[in-house]
Amino acid sequence: MASITMNNLVKKYDDGFPAVNDVSIDIADGEFLILVGPSGCGKSTLLRMVVGLEDITSGDLLIDGNRVNEKEPRQRNLSMVFQNYALYPFLTVYENIAFPLRLAKGKFSDDEIDKKVRNAAELLDLNDHLERKPGNLSGGQRQRVAMGRAIVRDADAFLFDEPLSNLDAKLRGQMRTEIAQLQRRLGITSLYVTHDQTEAMTLGDRVAVLKKGRLQQIASPRELYEQP
Ligand code: ADP
Ligand code: ADP
């Protein structure tokens, strides 16, 4: 696990307009930070800068105190959890979770892979479903498989890009509870992007509000809620 430090981050696309404008945020080791704001305020851009899918125009990005501006995504050791799960329909739950370890060819023995997959499945309460295919799982279970794949990589932090936005209201509520519980159990550093007010108020330790590329406010949900 690790801290994530954003120092005066700026992103200008080709048109020169800053999509992210002088944003500084410190995410402590183990902290769950929510990033909210209206559509077009720069949430996805900032997330993509952190994971390394978008160049940083200026400012510094540090993971555990080390500057990573120029590092490839794979060297940053962060795990993205997407809204569409991105599971392989023809692989079992076990093989879906094992996938990133098998990709790192030769790095892990079958025994090591087995241990890591079963540990993750235990944490996520997926042990009874390891031989099933994603198509036979509920939406919530699929989301947990996606998280299992993030966990086995021993990532330093999780990045969530509106992971619940495609779910219906009932499932969204259920997943919200599951993610909150999992975060408490794992205590893993997380940056969670959403435009959902309820998620912002219930999931995070702190909420950062972006507006037109700028950090407008950063506070605990309670502090934000109690403001006039
Ligand atoms: P959000 O995720 O909050 O909806 P984005 O980060 O997607 O916001 O977008 C922030 C701003 O940057 C918007 O004005 C958007 O039009 C612009 N933008 C996003 N991606 C690109 C791109 N690839 N090229 C040019 N402008 C972009
Ligand atoms: P590859 O074929 O190497 O997987 P990608 O373009 O999918 O190519 O990914 C390049 C790198 O980006 C990966 O090696 C990984 O480090 C990072 N990456 C891709 N997907 C994720 C993810 N879900 N979470 C974190 N990092 C990812």
CSV table of C-alpha atoms and ligand atoms in Angstrom, one decimal:
chain,number,residue,atom,x,y,z
A,1,MET,CA,0.0,0.0,0.0
A,2,ALA,CA,1.1,3.5,-0.6
A,3,SER,CA,0.3,7.2,-0.4
A,4,ILE,CA,-0.5,9.2,-3.5
A,5,THR,CA,0.6,12.8,-3.7
A,6,MET,CA,-0.6,15.2,-6.4
A,7,ASN,CA,1.4,18.5,-6.4
A,8,ASN,CA,0.0,21.3,-8.6
A,9,LEU,CA,-1.1,18.9,-11.4
A,10,VAL,CA,-2.0,20.5,-14.7
A,11,LYS,CA,-3.3,18.9,-17.8
A,12,LYS,CA,-3.7,20.8,-21.0
A,13,TYR,CA,-5.0,19.1,-24.1
A,14,ASP,CA,-4.2,20.2,-27.6
A,15,ASP,CA,-6.6,23.1,-27.5
A,16,GLY,CA,-4.5,24.6,-24.6
A,17,PHE,CA,-7.5,24.7,-22.2
A,18,PRO,CA,-6.6,23.2,-18.8
A,19,ALA,CA,-8.8,20.2,-18.1
A,20,VAL,CA,-7.0,19.8,-14.8
A,21,ASN,CA,-5.8,23.1,-13.3
A,22,ASP,CA,-3.3,23.2,-10.5
A,23,VAL,CA,-4.7,20.4,-8.4
A,24,SER,CA,-2.9,19.3,-5.2
A,25,ILE,CA,-4.3,16.4,-3.2
A,26,ASP,CA,-2.6,14.1,-0.7
A,27,ILE,CA,-4.1,10.7,-0.3
A,28,ALA,CA,-2.8,9.0,2.8
A,29,ASP,CA,-1.7,5.4,2.9
A,30,GLY,CA,-5.0,3.4,3.4
A,31,GLU,CA,-7.2,6.4,2.8
A,32,PHE,CA,-10.4,6.2,0.7
A,33,LEU,CA,-10.7,9.4,-1.2
A,34,ILE,CA,-13.8,10.2,-3.3
A,35,LEU,CA,-13.5,12.6,-6.3
A,36,VAL,CA,-16.7,14.3,-7.3
A,37,GLY,CA,-17.9,17.1,-9.6
A,38,PRO,CA,-20.1,17.8,-12.6
A,39,SER,CA,-19.6,16.2,-16.0
A,40,GLY,CA,-16.5,17.7,-17.7
A,41,CYS,CA,-14.8,19.0,-14.5
A,42,GLY,CA,-11.7,16.9,-15.1
A,43,LYS,CA,-12.4,13.8,-12.9
A,44,SER,CA,-11.5,11.2,-15.6
A,45,THR,CA,-8.5,13.2,-16.8
A,46,LEU,CA,-7.1,13.4,-13.3
A,47,LEU,CA,-7.6,9.6,-12.7
A,48,ARG,CA,-6.0,8.8,-16.0
A,49,MET,CA,-3.0,11.1,-15.1
A,50,VAL,CA,-2.6,9.2,-11.8
A,51,VAL,CA,-2.7,5.7,-13.5
A,52,GLY,CA,-0.4,6.9,-16.3
A,53,LEU,CA,-2.7,6.8,-19.3
A,54,GLU,CA,-2.5,10.6,-19.7
A,55,ASP,CA,0.7,12.7,-19.8
A,56,ILE,CA,1.1,15.3,-17.1
A,57,THR,CA,1.6,18.8,-18.5
A,58,SER,CA,3.1,20.2,-15.3
A,59,GLY,CA,3.2,19.4,-11.6
A,60,ASP,CA,4.4,16.3,-9.8
A,61,LEU,CA,2.8,13.0,-9.0
A,62,LEU,CA,4.3,10.9,-6.2
A,63,ILE,CA,3.6,7.4,-5.1
A,64,ASP,CA,4.9,6.7,-1.6
A,65,GLY,CA,7.1,9.8,-2.0
A,66,ASN,CA,8.7,8.7,-5.3
A,67,ARG,CA,8.1,10.9,-8.4
A,68,VAL,CA,6.4,8.8,-11.1
A,69,ASN,CA,5.5,11.4,-13.7
A,70,GLU,CA,7.4,9.6,-16.5
A,71,LYS,CA,6.7,6.0,-15.3
A,72,GLU,CA,4.8,3.6,-17.5
A,73,PRO,CA,1.4,2.5,-16.1
A,74,ARG,CA,2.8,-1.0,-15.4
A,75,GLN,CA,5.6,0.4,-13.2
A,76,ARG,CA,3.2,2.4,-11.1
A,77,ASN,CA,1.6,-0.7,-9.6
A,78,LEU,CA,-1.9,0.8,-9.3
A,79,SER,CA,-5.1,-1.2,-10.1
A,80,MET,CA,-8.0,0.2,-12.0
A,81,VAL,CA,-11.5,-1.1,-11.3
A,82,PHE,CA,-13.8,-0.2,-14.2
A,83,GLN,CA,-17.6,0.1,-14.4
A,84,ASN,CA,-17.9,-2.7,-17.0
A,85,TYR,CA,-15.9,-5.2,-15.0
A,86,ALA,CA,-13.8,-6.2,-18.0
A,87,LEU,CA,-14.0,-9.9,-17.1
A,88,TYR,CA,-13.3,-12.7,-19.6
A,89,PRO,CA,-16.6,-14.6,-20.2
A,90,PHE,CA,-15.0,-17.9,-21.3
A,91,LEU,CA,-12.7,-18.1,-18.2
A,92,THR,CA,-13.8,-19.3,-14.8
A,93,VAL,CA,-13.8,-17.0,-11.8
A,94,TYR,CA,-10.5,-18.6,-10.7
A,95,GLU,CA,-8.8,-18.0,-14.1
A,96,ASN,CA,-10.2,-14.4,-14.3
A,97,ILE,CA,-8.6,-13.7,-10.9
A,98,ALA,CA,-5.4,-15.5,-11.8
A,99,PHE,CA,-5.1,-13.7,-15.2
A,100,PRO,CA,-2.8,-10.8,-14.3
A,101,LEU,CA,-0.5,-13.3,-12.5
A,102,ARG,CA,-0.4,-15.6,-15.6
A,103,LEU,CA,0.4,-12.5,-17.8
A,104,ALA,CA,3.6,-11.9,-15.7
A,105,LYS,CA,5.1,-15.0,-17.4
A,106,GLY,CA,7.3,-17.1,-15.2
A,107,LYS,CA,7.1,-14.7,-12.3
A,108,PHE,CA,4.8,-16.8,-10.3
A,109,SER,CA,4.6,-20.6,-9.9
A,110,ASP,CA,1.3,-22.4,-10.2
A,111,ASP,CA,1.4,-22.9,-6.4
A,112,GLU,CA,2.0,-19.2,-5.8
A,113,ILE,CA,-0.8,-18.3,-8.1
A,114,ASP,CA,-3.2,-20.8,-6.4
A,115,LYS,CA,-2.4,-19.3,-3.0
A,116,LYS,CA,-2.9,-15.7,-4.1
A,117,VAL,CA,-6.2,-16.5,-6.0
A,118,ARG,CA,-7.6,-18.4,-3.0
A,119,ASN,CA,-6.6,-15.7,-0.6
A,120,ALA,CA,-8.3,-13.1,-2.7
A,121,ALA,CA,-11.4,-15.3,-3.1
A,122,GLU,CA,-11.5,-15.8,0.7
A,123,LEU,CA,-11.5,-12.0,1.3
A,124,LEU,CA,-14.2,-11.5,-1.3
A,125,ASP,CA,-16.3,-14.4,-0.3
A,126,LEU,CA,-16.0,-16.0,-3.7
A,127,ASN,CA,-14.6,-19.4,-2.7
A,128,ASP,CA,-17.8,-21.2,-3.6
A,129,HIS,CA,-17.9,-19.7,-7.1
A,130,LEU,CA,-14.3,-20.3,-8.3
A,131,GLU,CA,-15.4,-22.7,-11.0
A,132,ARG,CA,-18.3,-20.7,-12.4
A,133,LYS,CA,-18.2,-18.4,-15.4
A,134,PRO,CA,-18.9,-14.6,-15.1
A,135,GLY,CA,-22.1,-15.0,-17.1
A,136,ASN,CA,-23.6,-17.0,-14.3
A,137,LEU,CA,-22.8,-14.5,-11.5
A,138,SER,CA,-24.8,-11.6,-10.1
A,139,GLY,CA,-23.6,-8.1,-10.9
A,140,GLY,CA,-22.3,-7.8,-7.4
A,141,GLN,CA,-20.3,-11.0,-7.6
A,142,ARG,CA,-18.8,-9.9,-11.0
A,143,GLN,CA,-17.7,-6.7,-9.4
A,144,ARG,CA,-16.0,-8.7,-6.7
A,145,VAL,CA,-14.2,-10.8,-9.3
A,146,ALA,CA,-12.9,-7.6,-10.8
A,147,MET,CA,-11.7,-6.5,-7.4
A,148,GLY,CA,-10.1,-9.9,-6.9
A,149,ARG,CA,-8.1,-9.4,-10.0
A,150,ALA,CA,-6.9,-6.0,-8.6
A,151,ILE,CA,-6.1,-7.6,-5.2
A,152,VAL,CA,-3.9,-10.5,-6.5
A,153,ARG,CA,-1.6,-7.9,-8.2
A,154,ASP,CA,-0.7,-6.6,-4.8
A,155,ALA,CA,-1.3,-3.1,-6.1
A,156,ASP,CA,-0.3,-0.1,-4.0
A,157,ALA,CA,-3.7,1.5,-4.6
A,158,PHE,CA,-7.1,1.0,-6.2
A,159,LEU,CA,-8.5,3.5,-8.7
A,160,PHE,CA,-12.2,3.3,-9.3
A,161,ASP,CA,-13.8,5.0,-12.4
A,162,GLU,CA,-17.5,5.3,-11.6
A,163,PRO,CA,-17.6,1.5,-11.0
A,164,LEU,CA,-21.3,1.4,-10.2
A,165,SER,CA,-22.8,3.8,-12.7
A,166,ASN,CA,-24.2,1.0,-15.0
A,167,LEU,CA,-26.0,-0.8,-12.2
A,168,ASP,CA,-29.6,-0.5,-11.2
A,169,ALA,CA,-30.4,1.4,-8.0
A,170,LYS,CA,-30.9,-1.8,-5.9
A,171,LEU,CA,-27.6,-3.4,-6.9
A,172,ARG,CA,-25.8,-0.1,-6.6
A,173,GLY,CA,-26.9,0.2,-3.0
A,174,GLN,CA,-25.7,-3.4,-2.3
A,175,MET,CA,-22.4,-2.9,-4.0
A,176,ARG,CA,-21.9,0.4,-2.1
A,177,THR,CA,-22.1,-1.6,1.1
A,178,GLU,CA,-19.8,-4.3,-0.2
A,179,ILE,CA,-17.1,-1.9,-1.3
A,180,ALA,CA,-17.2,0.0,2.0
A,181,GLN,CA,-16.8,-3.3,3.9
A,182,LEU,CA,-14.0,-4.5,1.6
A,183,GLN,CA,-12.2,-1.2,2.0
A,184,ARG,CA,-12.4,-1.4,5.8
A,185,ARG,CA,-11.1,-5.0,5.7
A,186,LEU,CA,-8.2,-4.3,3.3
A,187,GLY,CA,-7.5,-0.7,4.2
A,188,ILE,CA,-6.1,-0.2,0.8
A,189,THR,CA,-5.5,3.3,-0.6
A,190,SER,CA,-8.3,4.2,-2.9
A,191,LEU,CA,-9.2,7.0,-5.3
A,192,TYR,CA,-12.9,6.7,-6.3
A,193,VAL,CA,-14.4,8.8,-9.0
A,194,THR,CA,-18.2,9.3,-9.0
A,195,HIS,CA,-20.9,11.8,-9.7
A,196,ASP,CA,-23.2,10.0,-7.3
A,197,GLN,CA,-24.0,12.1,-4.2
A,198,THR,CA,-24.8,9.0,-2.1
A,199,GLU,CA,-21.6,7.3,-2.9
A,200,ALA,CA,-19.7,10.5,-2.1
A,201,MET,CA,-21.3,10.8,1.2
A,202,THR,CA,-21.2,7.2,2.4
A,203,LEU,CA,-18.0,5.6,1.0
A,204,GLY,CA,-15.1,7.8,1.5
A,205,ASP,CA,-12.9,9.1,4.3
A,206,ARG,CA,-12.7,12.4,2.4
A,207,VAL,CA,-14.4,14.0,-0.6
A,208,ALA,CA,-12.5,16.2,-3.1
A,209,VAL,CA,-14.8,18.4,-5.2
A,210,LEU,CA,-13.5,19.4,-8.7
A,211,LYS,CA,-15.0,22.3,-10.6
A,212,LYS,CA,-13.8,23.3,-14.1
A,213,GLY,CA,-10.5,21.5,-13.5
A,214,ARG,CA,-9.8,23.1,-10.1
A,215,LEU,CA,-10.0,21.6,-6.7
A,216,GLN,CA,-12.8,23.5,-5.1
A,217,GLN,CA,-13.0,21.8,-1.7
A,218,ILE,CA,-11.7,18.8,0.2
A,219,ALA,CA,-13.3,17.7,3.4
A,220,SER,CA,-14.8,14.7,5.2
A,221,PRO,CA,-18.4,13.9,4.1
A,222,ARG,CA,-19.7,15.1,7.5
A,223,GLU,CA,-17.9,18.5,7.1
A,224,LEU,CA,-19.3,18.9,3.5
A,225,TYR,CA,-22.8,17.9,4.6
A,226,GLU,CA,-22.9,20.3,7.6
A,227,GLN,CA,-22.0,23.3,5.5
A,228,PRO,CA,-24.7,25.8,4.9
B,1,ADP,P1,-15.2,14.4,-16.3
B,1,ADP,O1,-14.5,13.1,-16.1
B,1,ADP,O2,-15.2,15.1,-15.0
B,1,ADP,O3,-16.5,14.3,-17.0
B,1,ADP,P2,-13.1,14.9,-18.2
B,1,ADP,O4,-11.8,14.7,-17.5
B,1,ADP,O5,-13.5,13.8,-19.1
B,1,ADP,O6,-14.2,15.3,-17.2
B,1,ADP,O7,-12.9,16.2,-19.1
B,1,ADP,C1,-12.4,17.4,-18.6
B,1,ADP,C2,-12.3,18.4,-19.8
B,1,ADP,O8,-11.3,18.0,-20.7
B,1,ADP,C3,-13.6,18.6,-20.6
B,1,ADP,O9,-13.7,19.9,-20.9
B,1,ADP,C4,-13.3,17.7,-21.8
B,1,ADP,O10,-14.0,18.2,-22.9
B,1,ADP,C5,-11.8,17.8,-22.0
B,1,ADP,N1,-11.2,16.7,-22.6
B,1,ADP,C6,-11.3,15.4,-22.0
B,1,ADP,N2,-10.6,14.6,-22.8
B,1,ADP,C7,-10.0,15.3,-23.8
B,1,ADP,C8,-9.2,15.0,-25.0
B,1,ADP,N3,-8.8,13.7,-25.2
B,1,ADP,N4,-8.9,16.0,-25.8
B,1,ADP,C9,-9.4,17.2,-25.6
B,1,ADP,N5,-10.1,17.6,-24.5
B,1,ADP,C10,-10.5,16.6,-23.7
B,2,ADP,P1,-1.2,-5.0,-21.9
B,2,ADP,O1,-1.5,-5.7,-23.2
B,2,ADP,O2,0.2,-5.0,-21.5
B,2,ADP,O3,-2.1,-5.5,-20.8
B,2,ADP,P2,-2.6,-2.5,-21.7
B,2,ADP,O4,-2.6,-1.4,-22.6
B,2,ADP,O5,-3.9,-3.3,-21.4
B,2,ADP,O6,-1.5,-3.5,-22.3
B,2,ADP,O7,-2.0,-2.1,-20.3
B,2,ADP,C1,-0.7,-1.6,-20.2
B,2,ADP,C2,-0.4,-1.5,-18.8
B,2,ADP,O8,-1.4,-0.6,-18.2
B,2,ADP,C3,-0.5,-2.8,-18.0
B,2,ADP,O9,0.6,-3.6,-18.1
B,2,ADP,C4,-0.9,-2.3,-16.6
B,2,ADP,O10,0.3,-2.0,-15.9
B,2,ADP,C5,-1.6,-1.1,-16.9
B,2,ADP,N1,-3.0,-1.5,-16.8
B,2,ADP,C6,-3.9,-2.0,-17.7
B,2,ADP,N2,-5.0,-2.3,-17.2
B,2,ADP,C7,-4.9,-2.0,-15.9
B,2,ADP,C8,-5.8,-2.1,-14.8
B,2,ADP,N3,-7.0,-2.6,-14.9
B,2,ADP,N4,-5.4,-1.6,-13.6
B,2,ADP,C9,-4.1,-1.1,-13.5
B,2,ADP,N5,-3.3,-1.0,-14.5
B,2,ADP,C10,-3.7,-1.4,-15.6
